[in-house]
Amino acid sequence: MKKLVTISREYGSGGRIIGAILAEKLGVPMYDKEIIDMAVEQSGLSREIIETAELRARNNFSYTLSSTFSFSEGIGTDTMSMNDKLFLTQFDVIAQIGNLGEGVIVGRCADYVLRDLKDVTNVFVHARMDDRIERCINVYGDERDKVKEKIKSYDKARRNYYNYHTSQKWGDYSNYDIAINTSYIDEETAAELIAWYISKRNGNH
């Protein structure tokens, strides 16, 4: 049974928490910040620039504009923008994880990167704004007076980053096998549902 899962999520929906619980249930590694560690090691780029790659897409116009410019490196000419270079760095890491055949990968367009692999389960986690606000305050420790704008900002960055690099639509049901609304179930139950789906999906092959 292949245990390879990608989790895309709205900010504050609990997607990362679900990923951690699911990885434990499946007995596989979880990859979130670990992808950054691997990308830093393999590329030699700074941790800060890799960590903030997605957030720079909050302004879609400036992100798209900066992606049209290339830069020179060393003797040869590199025709790839820094944004594309950062995306491909993480792309390569996720592809390596996919080749291992197991793991729970959170974010970073992983569903797109692994789209040609068979038996990958792609999940999208979302929730109502009020519930996301409460989770951000009570679980993530965000400030109440700033949290709604933070949610909108992170969602916008993820949407722009995903749409730009994949030519697909972030949150579109056709990109995922399961969409879970965590306004109505807790993270433990959500992880159980995904694990159940994987067992049924593989059992029907």
Coordinates of C-alpha atoms in Angstrom, one line a residue:
M1 CA 0.0 0.0 0.0
K2 CA 1.5 3.3 -1.1
K3 CA 1.4 5.9 1.7
L4 CA 2.2 9.1 -0.1
V5 CA 0.1 12.1 0.7
T6 CA 0.2 15.8 -0.2
I7 CA -1.7 18.4 1.9
S8 CA -2.6 21.8 0.6
R9 CA -4.4 24.1 3.1
E10 CA -5.9 27.4 3.9
Y11 CA -4.0 29.3 6.6
G12 CA -5.6 28.5 10.0
S13 CA -7.4 25.4 8.8
G14 CA -5.2 23.0 10.7
G15 CA -3.6 21.3 7.7
R16 CA -0.2 21.1 9.2
I17 CA -1.5 19.6 12.4
I18 CA -3.5 17.0 10.4
G19 CA -0.4 16.2 8.4
A20 CA 1.6 15.4 11.6
I21 CA -1.2 13.2 13.0
L22 CA -1.6 11.4 9.7
A23 CA 2.1 10.8 9.3
E24 CA 2.1 9.2 12.7
K25 CA -0.9 7.0 11.9
L26 CA 0.6 5.9 8.6
G27 CA 4.0 5.4 10.1
V28 CA 5.7 7.6 7.5
P29 CA 7.8 10.8 7.7
M30 CA 6.2 14.2 7.5
Y31 CA 7.8 16.8 5.3
D32 CA 7.2 20.5 6.0
K33 CA 10.2 22.5 7.3
E34 CA 12.2 19.4 6.4
I35 CA 11.8 20.4 2.7
I36 CA 13.5 23.7 3.5
D37 CA 16.4 21.9 5.3
M38 CA 16.9 19.6 2.3
A39 CA 16.6 22.5 -0.2
V40 CA 19.2 24.5 1.7
E41 CA 21.6 21.6 1.8
Q42 CA 21.3 20.7 -1.9
S43 CA 21.2 24.2 -3.4
G44 CA 23.5 26.2 -1.2
L45 CA 20.9 29.0 -1.1
S46 CA 20.2 30.8 2.2
R47 CA 17.5 29.4 4.5
E48 CA 15.8 32.8 4.7
I49 CA 15.4 33.2 1.0
I50 CA 13.9 29.7 0.6
E51 CA 11.7 30.1 3.6
T52 CA 10.1 33.3 2.3
A53 CA 9.8 32.2 -1.3
E54 CA 6.1 31.6 -1.1
L55 CA 5.3 34.7 0.9
R56 CA 6.9 37.0 -1.7
A57 CA 4.0 36.1 -3.9
R58 CA 1.5 38.1 -1.8
N59 CA 1.8 40.8 -4.4
N60 CA 1.0 39.0 -7.6
F61 CA 2.0 41.8 -9.9
S62 CA 5.5 42.3 -8.4
Y63 CA 6.0 38.6 -8.1
T64 CA 5.2 38.0 -11.7
L65 CA 7.3 41.0 -12.8
S66 CA 10.3 39.8 -10.9
S67 CA 9.9 36.4 -12.4
T68 CA 10.4 37.8 -15.9
F69 CA 13.9 39.0 -15.1
S70 CA 16.9 36.7 -15.3
F71 CA 20.3 37.2 -13.7
S72 CA 23.8 36.2 -14.5
E73 CA 25.8 33.8 -12.3
G74 CA 29.5 33.1 -12.7
I75 CA 30.8 33.0 -16.2
G76 CA 27.7 31.7 -18.0
T77 CA 24.4 33.4 -18.2
D78 CA 21.5 32.0 -16.2
T79 CA 18.2 32.7 -17.9
M80 CA 16.1 31.6 -14.9
S81 CA 14.7 34.1 -12.4
M82 CA 15.3 33.7 -8.7
N83 CA 11.6 32.9 -8.1
D84 CA 11.8 30.1 -10.6
K85 CA 15.1 28.9 -9.2
L86 CA 13.6 28.7 -5.7
F87 CA 10.6 26.9 -7.0
L88 CA 12.7 24.3 -8.9
T89 CA 14.9 23.8 -5.9
Q90 CA 11.9 22.7 -3.8
F91 CA 10.4 20.9 -6.8
D92 CA 13.5 18.7 -7.0
V93 CA 13.4 17.9 -3.2
I94 CA 9.7 17.0 -3.4
A95 CA 10.3 14.8 -6.5
Q96 CA 13.0 12.9 -4.5
I97 CA 10.6 12.4 -1.6
G98 CA 8.0 11.1 -4.1
N99 CA 10.5 8.6 -5.5
L100 CA 10.9 7.2 -2.0
G101 CA 7.2 6.3 -2.2
E102 CA 6.0 7.4 1.2
G103 CA 5.5 10.5 3.4
V104 CA 3.1 13.3 4.1
I105 CA 4.1 16.5 2.3
V106 CA 2.6 19.8 3.4
G107 CA 2.2 22.6 0.9
R108 CA 4.7 23.8 -1.7
C109 CA 2.7 22.7 -4.7
A110 CA 3.5 19.0 -3.9
D111 CA 0.3 17.8 -5.6
Y112 CA 1.5 19.4 -8.8
V113 CA 5.0 18.2 -8.5
L114 CA 3.9 14.6 -8.0
R115 CA 1.0 14.7 -10.5
D116 CA 2.6 12.0 -12.7
L117 CA 3.1 9.5 -9.9
K118 CA 0.4 6.8 -9.4
D119 CA -1.4 6.4 -6.1
V120 CA -0.6 9.8 -4.6
T121 CA -3.4 11.1 -2.4
N122 CA -3.9 14.8 -2.7
V123 CA -5.8 16.6 0.1
F124 CA -7.1 20.2 0.4
V125 CA -8.0 21.4 4.0
H126 CA -10.2 24.4 4.4
A127 CA -12.5 25.9 7.0
R128 CA -14.8 28.9 7.7
M129 CA -13.1 32.2 8.4
D130 CA -14.4 32.4 12.0
D131 CA -13.1 29.0 12.8
R132 CA -9.7 29.7 11.2
I133 CA -9.5 32.9 13.3
E134 CA -10.1 31.0 16.5
R135 CA -7.6 28.3 15.7
C136 CA -4.9 30.9 14.8
I137 CA -5.4 32.7 18.1
N138 CA -5.8 29.7 20.4
V139 CA -3.4 27.2 18.7
Y140 CA -1.0 29.3 16.6
G141 CA -0.7 32.2 19.1
D142 CA -1.6 34.9 16.5
E143 CA -2.8 38.3 17.8
R144 CA -6.6 38.8 17.5
D145 CA -6.5 42.3 16.1
K146 CA -4.2 41.2 13.3
V147 CA -5.2 37.7 12.6
K148 CA -7.8 38.2 9.9
E149 CA -5.4 40.2 7.7
K150 CA -2.7 37.6 8.3
I151 CA -5.0 34.8 7.1
K152 CA -5.9 36.8 4.0
S153 CA -2.3 37.6 3.3
Y154 CA -1.1 34.0 3.6
D155 CA -3.9 32.6 1.5
K156 CA -3.2 35.2 -1.2
A157 CA 0.4 34.3 -1.2
R158 CA -0.3 30.6 -1.4
R159 CA -2.8 31.1 -4.2
N160 CA -0.6 33.4 -6.3
Y161 CA 2.4 31.1 -5.8
Y162 CA 0.5 28.0 -6.7
N163 CA -1.3 29.5 -9.7
Y164 CA 1.8 31.1 -11.1
H165 CA 4.1 28.0 -10.9
T166 CA 1.6 25.3 -11.8
S167 CA -0.9 27.0 -14.2
Q168 CA -3.6 25.3 -12.1
K169 CA -6.0 26.9 -9.7
W170 CA -5.3 26.6 -5.9
G171 CA -8.2 25.1 -4.1
D172 CA -9.9 23.7 -7.3
Y173 CA -11.4 20.4 -6.4
S174 CA -10.2 18.8 -9.6
N175 CA -6.6 19.0 -8.3
Y176 CA -7.3 17.0 -5.2
D177 CA -8.7 13.6 -4.1
I178 CA -10.3 14.8 -0.9
A179 CA -11.4 18.2 0.4
I180 CA -12.0 18.4 4.2
N181 CA -13.8 21.2 6.0
T182 CA -12.3 21.4 9.5
S183 CA -15.1 23.7 10.8
Y184 CA -17.1 20.5 11.5
I185 CA -14.5 17.9 12.6
D186 CA -11.3 18.1 14.6
E187 CA -7.8 17.3 13.3
E188 CA -7.7 13.8 14.7
T189 CA -10.9 12.9 12.9
A190 CA -9.7 14.5 9.7
A191 CA -6.5 12.4 9.8
E192 CA -8.5 9.3 10.4
L193 CA -10.7 10.0 7.4
I194 CA -7.7 10.5 5.2
A195 CA -6.1 7.3 6.4
W196 CA -9.4 5.4 5.8
Y197 CA -9.6 6.8 2.3
I198 CA -6.0 5.7 1.5
S199 CA -6.7 2.2 2.8
K200 CA -9.9 1.9 0.7
R201 CA -8.3 3.5 -2.4
N202 CA -5.4 1.1 -2.3
G203 CA -7.6 -1.9 -1.5
N204 CA -9.6 -1.3 -4.6
H205 CA -6.6 -1.6 -7.0

